[in-house]
PDB file of N, CA, C and O in Angstrom:
ATOM      1  N   MET V   1      -7.649  13.236  -5.626  1.00 89.00           N
ATOM      2  CA  MET V   1      -7.792  12.391  -4.452  1.00 89.00           C
ATOM      3  C   MET V   1      -8.663  13.133  -3.443  1.00 89.00           C
ATOM      4  O   MET V   1      -8.443  14.304  -3.165  1.00 89.00           O
ATOM      5  N   SER V   2      -9.624  12.441  -2.872  1.00 94.00           N
ATOM      6  CA  SER V   2     -10.533  13.066  -1.902  1.00 94.00           C
ATOM      7  C   SER V   2      -9.841  13.276  -0.558  1.00 94.00           C
ATOM      8  O   SER V   2      -8.788  12.684  -0.283  1.00 94.00           O
ATOM      9  N   GLN V   3     -10.440  14.124   0.278  1.00 93.00           N
ATOM     10  CA  GLN V   3      -9.896  14.365   1.627  1.00 93.00           C
ATOM     11  C   GLN V   3      -9.831  13.059   2.420  1.00 93.00           C
ATOM     12  O   GLN V   3      -8.871  12.815   3.154  1.00 93.00           O
ATOM     13  N   LYS V   4     -10.855  12.235   2.270  1.00 94.00           N
ATOM     14  CA  LYS V   4     -10.888  10.957   2.995  1.00 94.00           C
ATOM     15  C   LYS V   4      -9.736  10.056   2.552  1.00 94.00           C
ATOM     16  O   LYS V   4      -9.076   9.422   3.371  1.00 94.00           O
ATOM     17  N   GLU V   5      -9.483  10.014   1.249  1.00 96.00           N
ATOM     18  CA  GLU V   5      -8.380   9.202   0.732  1.00 96.00           C
ATOM     19  C   GLU V   5      -7.028   9.739   1.203  1.00 96.00           C
ATOM     20  O   GLU V   5      -6.138   8.963   1.564  1.00 96.00           O
ATOM     21  N   LYS V   6      -6.894  11.060   1.206  1.00 96.00           N
ATOM     22  CA  LYS V   6      -5.655  11.678   1.689  1.00 96.00           C
ATOM     23  C   LYS V   6      -5.434  11.374   3.165  1.00 96.00           C
ATOM     24  O   LYS V   6      -4.315  11.076   3.599  1.00 96.00           O
ATOM     25  N   LYS V   7      -6.523  11.455   3.934  1.00 97.00           N
ATOM     26  CA  LYS V   7      -6.437  11.162   5.364  1.00 97.00           C
ATOM     27  C   LYS V   7      -5.979   9.722   5.581  1.00 97.00           C
ATOM     28  O   LYS V   7      -5.066   9.466   6.368  1.00 97.00           O
ATOM     29  N   GLU V   8      -6.591   8.787   4.871  1.00 96.00           N
ATOM     30  CA  GLU V   8      -6.225   7.374   5.028  1.00 96.00           C
ATOM     31  C   GLU V   8      -4.783   7.113   4.594  1.00 96.00           C
ATOM     32  O   GLU V   8      -4.068   6.355   5.245  1.00 96.00           O
ATOM     33  N   LYS V   9      -4.365   7.748   3.522  1.00 97.00           N
ATOM     34  CA  LYS V   9      -2.989   7.579   3.047  1.00 97.00           C
ATOM     35  C   LYS V   9      -1.989   8.093   4.088  1.00 97.00           C
ATOM     36  O   LYS V   9      -0.986   7.437   4.384  1.00 97.00           O
ATOM     37  N   LEU V  10      -2.277   9.249   4.669  1.00 96.00           N
ATOM     38  CA  LEU V  10      -1.402   9.817   5.694  1.00 96.00           C
ATOM     39  C   LEU V  10      -1.402   8.956   6.958  1.00 96.00           C
ATOM     40  O   LEU V  10      -0.344   8.685   7.536  1.00 96.00           O
ATOM     41  N   LEU V  11      -2.564   8.497   7.378  1.00 97.00           N
ATOM     42  CA  LEU V  11      -2.635   7.626   8.558  1.00 97.00           C
ATOM     43  C   LEU V  11      -1.882   6.325   8.330  1.00 97.00           C
ATOM     44  O   LEU V  11      -1.164   5.855   9.220  1.00 97.00           O
ATOM     45  N   ASN V  12      -2.045   5.744   7.153  1.00 97.00           N
ATOM     46  CA  ASN V  12      -1.321   4.501   6.853  1.00 97.00           C
ATOM     47  C   ASN V  12       0.185   4.720   6.897  1.00 97.00           C
ATOM     48  O   ASN V  12       0.925   3.874   7.403  1.00 97.00           O
ATOM     49  N   PHE V  13       0.645   5.862   6.385  1.00 97.00           N
ATOM     50  CA  PHE V  13       2.065   6.176   6.433  1.00 97.00           C
ATOM     51  C   PHE V  13       2.546   6.283   7.879  1.00 97.00           C
ATOM     52  O   PHE V  13       3.562   5.679   8.251  1.00 97.00           O
ATOM     53  N   LEU V  14       1.824   7.044   8.700  1.00 96.00           N
ATOM     54  CA  LEU V  14       2.227   7.214  10.101  1.00 96.00           C
ATOM     55  C   LEU V  14       2.204   5.892  10.855  1.00 96.00           C
ATOM     56  O   LEU V  14       3.097   5.605  11.653  1.00 96.00           O
ATOM     57  N   GLU V  15       1.176   5.096  10.601  1.00 96.00           N
ATOM     58  CA  GLU V  15       1.091   3.816  11.292  1.00 96.00           C
ATOM     59  C   GLU V  15       2.239   2.903  10.890  1.00 96.00           C
ATOM     60  O   GLU V  15       2.860   2.260  11.729  1.00 96.00           O
ATOM     61  N   THR V  16       2.557   2.875   9.601  1.00 97.00           N
ATOM     62  CA  THR V  16       3.625   2.012   9.100  1.00 97.00           C
ATOM     63  C   THR V  16       4.996   2.455   9.588  1.00 97.00           C
ATOM     64  O   THR V  16       5.815   1.627   9.998  1.00 97.00           O
ATOM     65  N   LYS V  17       5.250   3.756   9.558  1.00 96.00           N
ATOM     66  CA  LYS V  17       6.588   4.259   9.854  1.00 96.00           C
ATOM     67  C   LYS V  17       6.808   4.657  11.313  1.00 96.00           C
ATOM     68  O   LYS V  17       7.932   4.606  11.790  1.00 96.00           O
ATOM     69  N   ALA V  18       5.749   5.056  12.018  1.00 94.00           N
ATOM     70  CA  ALA V  18       5.932   5.586  13.374  1.00 94.00           C
ATOM     71  C   ALA V  18       5.337   4.691  14.461  1.00 94.00           C
ATOM     72  O   ALA V  18       5.999   4.401  15.451  1.00 94.00           O
ATOM     73  N   PHE V  19       4.100   4.289  14.289  1.00 96.00           N
ATOM     74  CA  PHE V  19       3.410   3.585  15.375  1.00 96.00           C
ATOM     75  C   PHE V  19       3.644   2.071  15.385  1.00 96.00           C
ATOM     76  O   PHE V  19       3.996   1.506  16.414  1.00 96.00           O
ATOM     77  N   ASN V  20       3.442   1.426  14.256  1.00 97.00           N
ATOM     78  CA  ASN V  20       3.513  -0.037  14.226  1.00 97.00           C
ATOM     79  C   ASN V  20       4.875  -0.617  14.594  1.00 97.00           C
ATOM     80  O   ASN V  20       4.915  -1.672  15.243  1.00 97.00           O
ATOM     81  N   PRO V  21       5.996   0.019  14.220  1.00 97.00           N
ATOM     82  CA  PRO V  21       7.278  -0.560  14.661  1.00 97.00           C
ATOM     83  C   PRO V  21       7.380  -0.673  16.190  1.00 97.00           C
ATOM     84  O   PRO V  21       7.949  -1.638  16.706  1.00 97.00           O
ATOM     85  N   ILE V  22       6.807   0.266  16.886  1.00 96.00           N
ATOM     86  CA  ILE V  22       6.814   0.210  18.353  1.00 96.00           C
ATOM     87  C   ILE V  22       5.823  -0.836  18.845  1.00 96.00           C
ATOM     88  O   ILE V  22       6.129  -1.642  19.722  1.00 96.00           O
ATOM     89  N   LEU V  23       4.631  -0.836  18.265  1.00 96.00           N
ATOM     90  CA  LEU V  23       3.587  -1.750  18.718  1.00 96.00           C
ATOM     91  C   LEU V  23       3.917  -3.212  18.427  1.00 96.00           C
ATOM     92  O   LEU V  23       3.418  -4.102  19.113  1.00 96.00           O
ATOM     93  N   ARG V  24       4.757  -3.473  17.436  1.00 96.00           N
ATOM     94  CA  ARG V  24       5.135  -4.846  17.103  1.00 96.00           C
ATOM     95  C   ARG V  24       6.192  -5.409  18.048  1.00 96.00           C
ATOM     96  O   ARG V  24       6.368  -6.618  18.115  1.00 96.00           O
ATOM     97  N   LYS V  25       6.915  -4.552  18.726  1.00 95.00           N
ATOM     98  CA  LYS V  25       7.959  -5.025  19.638  1.00 95.00           C
ATOM     99  C   LYS V  25       7.328  -5.726  20.842  1.00 95.00           C
ATOM    100  O   LYS V  25       6.182  -5.497  21.178  1.00 95.00           O
ATOM    101  N   SER V  26       8.115  -6.531  21.461  1.00 94.00           N
ATOM    102  CA  SER V  26       7.680  -7.253  22.655  1.00 94.00           C
ATOM    103  C   SER V  26       8.516  -6.801  23.841  1.00 94.00           C
ATOM    104  O   SER V  26       9.694  -6.464  23.689  1.00 94.00           O
ATOM    105  N   LYS V  27       7.906  -6.819  25.007  1.00 92.00           N
ATOM    106  CA  LYS V  27       8.685  -6.466  26.203  1.00 92.00           C
ATOM    107  C   LYS V  27       9.817  -7.466  26.420  1.00 92.00           C
ATOM    108  O   LYS V  27      10.806  -7.153  27.069  1.00 92.00           O
ATOM    109  N   ASP V  28       9.695  -8.637  25.834  1.00 93.00           N
ATOM    110  CA  ASP V  28      10.750  -9.643  25.952  1.00 93.00           C
ATOM    111  C   ASP V  28      12.018  -9.254  25.181  1.00 93.00           C
ATOM    112  O   ASP V  28      13.054  -9.879  25.348  1.00 93.00           O
ATOM    113  N   ASP V  29      11.916  -8.230  24.338  1.00 93.00           N
ATOM    114  CA  ASP V  29      13.088  -7.723  23.615  1.00 93.00           C
ATOM    115  C   ASP V  29      14.030  -6.956  24.535  1.00 93.00           C
ATOM    116  O   ASP V  29      15.146  -6.623  24.132  1.00 93.00           O
ATOM    117  N   PHE V  30      13.583  -6.684  25.751  1.00 94.00           N
ATOM    118  CA  PHE V  30      14.373  -5.901  26.698  1.00 94.00           C
ATOM    119  C   PHE V  30      14.885  -6.807  27.809  1.00 94.00           C
ATOM    120  O   PHE V  30      14.227  -7.753  28.199  1.00 94.00           O
ATOM    121  N   ASN V  31      16.066  -6.481  28.315  1.00 92.00           N
ATOM    122  CA  ASN V  31      16.724  -7.408  29.230  1.00 92.00           C
ATOM    123  C   ASN V  31      16.563  -7.089  30.711  1.00 92.00           C
ATOM    124  O   ASN V  31      16.968  -7.871  31.544  1.00 92.00           O
ATOM    125  N   SER V  32      15.988  -5.962  31.062  1.00 93.00           N
ATOM    126  CA  SER V  32      15.806  -5.678  32.486  1.00 93.00           C
ATOM    127  C   SER V  32      14.334  -5.366  32.758  1.00 93.00           C
ATOM    128  O   SER V  32      13.611  -4.914  31.878  1.00 93.00           O
ATOM    129  N   ASP V  33      13.935  -5.622  33.994  1.00 93.00           N
ATOM    130  CA  ASP V  33      12.543  -5.357  34.368  1.00 93.00           C
ATOM    131  C   ASP V  33      12.204  -3.878  34.248  1.00 93.00           C
ATOM    132  O   ASP V  33      11.098  -3.525  33.843  1.00 93.00           O
ATOM    133  N   THR V  34      13.150  -3.033  34.555  1.00 95.00           N
ATOM    134  CA  THR V  34      12.923  -1.585  34.458  1.00 95.00           C
ATOM    135  C   THR V  34      12.654  -1.188  33.015  1.00 95.00           C
ATOM    136  O   THR V  34      11.715  -0.432  32.736  1.00 95.00           O
ATOM    137  N   LYS V  35      13.471  -1.693  32.097  1.00 95.00           N
ATOM    138  CA  LYS V  35      13.273  -1.376  30.680  1.00 95.00           C
ATOM    139  C   LYS V  35      11.962  -1.963  30.170  1.00 95.00           C
ATOM    140  O   LYS V  35      11.283  -1.350  29.349  1.00 95.00           O
ATOM    141  N   LYS V  36      11.600  -3.141  30.643  1.00 95.00           N
ATOM    142  CA  LYS V  36      10.333  -3.754  30.242  1.00 95.00           C
ATOM    143  C   LYS V  36       9.156  -2.895  30.697  1.00 95.00           C
ATOM    144  O   LYS V  36       8.212  -2.687  29.947  1.00 95.00           O
ATOM    145  N   GLU V  37       9.219  -2.396  31.911  1.00 95.00           N
ATOM    146  CA  GLU V  37       8.145  -1.534  32.431  1.00 95.00           C
ATOM    147  C   GLU V  37       8.062  -0.232  31.643  1.00 95.00           C
ATOM    148  O   GLU V  37       6.967   0.215  31.290  1.00 95.00           O
ATOM    149  N   LYS V  38       9.215   0.370  31.371  1.00 96.00           N
ATOM    150  CA  LYS V  38       9.224   1.611  30.587  1.00 96.00           C
ATOM    151  C   LYS V  38       8.673   1.367  29.192  1.00 96.00           C
ATOM    152  O   LYS V  38       7.919   2.187  28.667  1.00 96.00           O
ATOM    153  N   PHE V  39       9.042   0.236  28.598  1.00 97.00           N
ATOM    154  CA  PHE V  39       8.525  -0.078  27.268  1.00 97.00           C
ATOM    155  C   PHE V  39       7.005  -0.237  27.291  1.00 97.00           C
ATOM    156  O   PHE V  39       6.321   0.222  26.374  1.00 97.00           O
ATOM    157  N   GLU V  40       6.484  -0.888  28.307  1.00 96.00           N
ATOM    158  CA  GLU V  40       5.026  -1.048  28.404  1.00 96.00           C
ATOM    159  C   GLU V  40       4.340   0.319  28.454  1.00 96.00           C
ATOM    160  O   GLU V  40       3.283   0.513  27.853  1.00 96.00           O
ATOM    161  N   ASP V  41       4.936   1.277  29.163  1.00 97.00           N
ATOM    162  CA  ASP V  41       4.392   2.643  29.198  1.00 97.00           C
ATOM    163  C   ASP V  41       4.434   3.279  27.812  1.00 97.00           C
ATOM    164  O   ASP V  41       3.472   3.907  27.375  1.00 97.00           O
ATOM    165  N   VAL V  42       5.556   3.109  27.122  1.00 96.00           N
ATOM    166  CA  VAL V  42       5.697   3.664  25.773  1.00 96.00           C
ATOM    167  C   VAL V  42       4.688   3.013  24.831  1.00 96.00           C
ATOM    168  O   VAL V  42       4.065   3.688  24.009  1.00 96.00           O
ATOM    169  N   LYS V  43       4.510   1.720  24.958  1.00 97.00           N
ATOM    170  CA  LYS V  43       3.578   0.998  24.088  1.00 97.00           C
ATOM    171  C   LYS V  43       2.140   1.483  24.315  1.00 97.00           C
ATOM    172  O   LYS V  43       1.406   1.724  23.360  1.00 97.00           O
ATOM    173  N   ARG V  44       1.744   1.668  25.572  1.00 97.00           N
ATOM    174  CA  ARG V  44       0.398   2.192  25.870  1.00 97.00           C
ATOM    175  C   ARG V  44       0.225   3.598  25.301  1.00 97.00           C
ATOM    176  O   ARG V  44      -0.803   3.916  24.700  1.00 97.00           O
ATOM    177  N   SER V  45       1.239   4.427  25.474  1.00 96.00           N
ATOM    178  CA  SER V  45       1.180   5.789  24.934  1.00 96.00           C
ATOM    179  C   SER V  45       1.069   5.773  23.418  1.00 96.00           C
ATOM    180  O   SER V  45       0.321   6.557  22.833  1.00 96.00           O
ATOM    181  N   THR V  46       1.803   4.879  22.790  1.00 97.00           N
ATOM    182  CA  THR V  46       1.769   4.776  21.331  1.00 97.00           C
ATOM    183  C   THR V  46       0.389   4.332  20.856  1.00 97.00           C
ATOM    184  O   THR V  46      -0.136   4.861  19.869  1.00 97.00           O
ATOM    185  N   GLU V  47      -0.216   3.388  21.542  1.00 97.00           N
ATOM    186  CA  GLU V  47      -1.577   2.953  21.184  1.00 97.00           C
ATOM    187  C   GLU V  47      -2.559   4.116  21.312  1.00 97.00           C
ATOM    188  O   GLU V  47      -3.417   4.312  20.439  1.00 97.00           O
ATOM    189  N   ASN V  48      -2.417   4.899  22.371  1.00 97.00           N
ATOM    190  CA  ASN V  48      -3.291   6.059  22.563  1.00 97.00           C
ATOM    191  C   ASN V  48      -3.080   7.102  21.476  1.00 97.00           C
ATOM    192  O   ASN V  48      -4.039   7.690  20.972  1.00 97.00           O
ATOM    193  N   GLU V  49      -1.829   7.337  21.108  1.00 96.00           N
ATOM    194  CA  GLU V  49      -1.517   8.302  20.047  1.00 96.00           C
ATOM    195  C   GLU V  49      -2.082   7.838  18.713  1.00 96.00           C
ATOM    196  O   GLU V  49      -2.643   8.628  17.957  1.00 96.00           O
ATOM    197  N   LYS V  50      -1.923   6.577  18.417  1.00 96.00           N
ATOM    198  CA  LYS V  50      -2.446   6.017  17.164  1.00 96.00           C
ATOM    199  C   LYS V  50      -3.953   6.249  17.084  1.00 96.00           C
ATOM    200  O   LYS V  50      -4.471   6.698  16.052  1.00 96.00           O
ATOM    201  N   GLU V  51      -4.647   5.998  18.164  1.00 96.00           N
ATOM    202  CA  GLU V  51      -6.100   6.214  18.207  1.00 96.00           C
ATOM    203  C   GLU V  51      -6.437   7.701  18.098  1.00 96.00           C
ATOM    204  O   GLU V  51      -7.394   8.087  17.415  1.00 96.00           O
ATOM    205  N   ARG V  52      -5.668   8.538  18.755  1.00 96.00           N
ATOM    206  CA  ARG V  52      -5.907   9.979  18.707  1.00 96.00           C
ATOM    207  C   ARG V  52      -5.803  10.485  17.272  1.00 96.00           C
ATOM    208  O   ARG V  52      -6.661  11.245  16.814  1.00 96.00           O
ATOM    209  N   PHE V  53      -4.796  10.038  16.550  1.00 97.00           N
ATOM    210  CA  PHE V  53      -4.630  10.478  15.163  1.00 97.00           C
ATOM    211  C   PHE V  53      -5.762   9.964  14.281  1.00 97.00           C
ATOM    212  O   PHE V  53      -6.166  10.635  13.336  1.00 97.00           O
ATOM    213  N   ARG V  54      -6.278   8.814  14.567  1.00 96.00           N
ATOM    214  CA  ARG V  54      -7.416   8.279  13.801  1.00 96.00           C
ATOM    215  C   ARG V  54      -8.657   9.164  13.974  1.00 96.00           C
ATOM    216  O   ARG V  54      -9.518   9.193  13.096  1.00 96.00           O
ATOM    217  N   ASN V  55      -8.742   9.870  15.079  1.00 96.00           N
ATOM    218  CA  ASN V  55      -9.927  10.696  15.347  1.00 96.00           C
ATOM    219  C   ASN V  55      -9.867  12.088  14.730  1.00 96.00           C
ATOM    220  O   ASN V  55     -10.857  12.809  14.766  1.00 96.00           O
ATOM    221  N   TYR V  56      -8.723  12.483  14.169  1.00 96.00           N
ATOM    222  CA  TYR V  56      -8.663  13.778  13.504  1.00 96.00           C
ATOM    223  C   TYR V  56      -9.450  13.724  12.199  1.00 96.00           C
ATOM    224  O   TYR V  56      -9.474  12.701  11.518  1.00 96.00           O
ATOM    225  N   ASN V  57     -10.091  14.852  11.866  1.00 94.00           N
ATOM    226  CA  ASN V  57     -11.010  14.873  10.728  1.00 94.00           C
ATOM    227  C   ASN V  57     -10.359  15.060   9.370  1.00 94.00           C
ATOM    228  O   ASN V  57     -10.888  14.588   8.373  1.00 94.00           O
ATOM    229  N   THR V  58      -9.247  15.773   9.315  1.00 95.00           N
ATOM    230  CA  THR V  58      -8.661  16.097   8.016  1.00 95.00           C
ATOM    231  C   THR V  58      -7.172  15.764   7.989  1.00 95.00           C
ATOM    232  O   THR V  58      -6.526  15.690   9.043  1.00 95.00           O
ATOM    233  N   PRO V  59      -6.630  15.596   6.782  1.00 95.00           N
ATOM    234  CA  PRO V  59      -5.185  15.368   6.679  1.00 95.00           C
ATOM    235  C   PRO V  59      -4.393  16.537   7.259  1.00 95.00           C
ATOM    236  O   PRO V  59      -3.335  16.331   7.852  1.00 95.00           O
ATOM    237  N   GLY V  60      -4.911  17.743   7.116  1.00 95.00           N
ATOM    238  CA  GLY V  60      -4.242  18.912   7.677  1.00 95.00           C
ATOM    239  C   GLY V  60      -4.157  18.854   9.193  1.00 95.00           C
ATOM    240  O   GLY V  60      -3.129  19.205   9.785  1.00 95.00           O
ATOM    241  N   ASN V  61      -5.245  18.400   9.840  1.00 96.00           N
ATOM    242  CA  ASN V  61      -5.233  18.244  11.299  1.00 96.00           C
ATOM    243  C   ASN V  61      -4.198  17.206  11.729  1.00 96.00           C
ATOM    244  O   ASN V  61      -3.487  17.393  12.720  1.00 96.00           O
ATOM    245  N   ILE V  62      -4.121  16.120  10.988  1.00 96.00           N
ATOM    246  CA  ILE V  62      -3.155  15.066  11.302  1.00 96.00           C
ATOM    247  C   ILE V  62      -1.739  15.618  11.190  1.00 96.00           C
ATOM    248  O   ILE V  62      -0.925  15.465  12.103  1.00 96.00           O
ATOM    249  N   ARG V  63      -1.450  16.272  10.063  1.00 95.00           N
ATOM    250  CA  ARG V  63      -0.120  16.841   9.831  1.00 95.00           C
ATOM    251  C   ARG V  63       0.245  17.846  10.916  1.00 95.00           C
ATOM    252  O   ARG V  63       1.319  17.768  11.518  1.00 95.00           O
ATOM    253  N   ASP V  64      -0.663  18.783  11.178  1.00 96.00           N
ATOM    254  CA  ASP V  64      -0.377  19.835  12.145  1.00 96.00           C
ATOM    255  C   ASP V  64      -0.126  19.276  13.539  1.00 96.00           C
ATOM    256  O   ASP V  64       0.801  19.697  14.232  1.00 96.00           O
ATOM    257  N   ASN V  65      -0.926  18.310  13.946  1.00 95.00           N
ATOM    258  CA  ASN V  65      -0.764  17.738  15.281  1.00 95.00           C
ATOM    259  C   ASN V  65       0.483  16.862  15.375  1.00 95.00           C
ATOM    260  O   ASN V  65       1.156  16.844  16.403  1.00 95.00           O
ATOM    261  N   TYR V  66       0.812  16.163  14.303  1.00 93.00           N
ATOM    262  CA  TYR V  66       2.032  15.362  14.313  1.00 93.00           C
ATOM    263  C   TYR V  66       3.255  16.272  14.438  1.00 93.00           C
ATOM    264  O   TYR V  66       4.140  16.031  15.258  1.00 93.00           O
ATOM    265  N   LEU V  67       3.282  17.324  13.636  1.00 94.00           N
ATOM    266  CA  LEU V  67       4.409  18.262  13.692  1.00 94.00           C
ATOM    267  C   LEU V  67       4.472  18.964  15.046  1.00 94.00           C
ATOM    268  O   LEU V  67       5.548  19.203  15.584  1.00 94.00           O
ATOM    269  N   SER V  68       3.326  19.267  15.613  1.00 95.00           N
ATOM    270  CA  SER V  68       3.276  19.894  16.925  1.00 95.00           C
ATOM    271  C   SER V  68       3.844  18.952  17.995  1.00 95.00           C
ATOM    272  O   SER V  68       4.535  19.395  18.918  1.00 95.00           O
ATOM    273  N   ASP V  69       3.554  17.674  17.874  1.00 90.00           N
ATOM    274  CA  ASP V  69       4.058  16.676  18.829  1.00 90.00           C
ATOM    275  C   ASP V  69       5.571  16.509  18.748  1.00 90.00           C
ATOM    276  O   ASP V  69       6.208  16.153  19.733  1.00 90.00           O
ATOM    277  N   LEU V  70       6.119  16.747  17.574  1.00 87.00           N
ATOM    278  CA  LEU V  70       7.571  16.603  17.430  1.00 87.00           C
ATOM    279  C   LEU V  70       8.272  17.668  18.214  1.00 87.00           C
ATOM    280  O   LEU V  70       9.312  17.556  18.720  1.00 87.00           O
TER     281      LEU V  70
END
């Protein structure tokens, strides 16, 4: 498997398991305005993180940065 294929496989895994579940939620799933506002902040951060991971060049960079973020 090429580096590009490995990178795409890892990104697809992260998007499926980590990013997309958050991005699919709606602020309407929350019952208070405060929680809705906090969720909107989390959703924006998640979109930014998803894009940031897409910009890493290698699967190793993705792995290292994900583990570092944890």
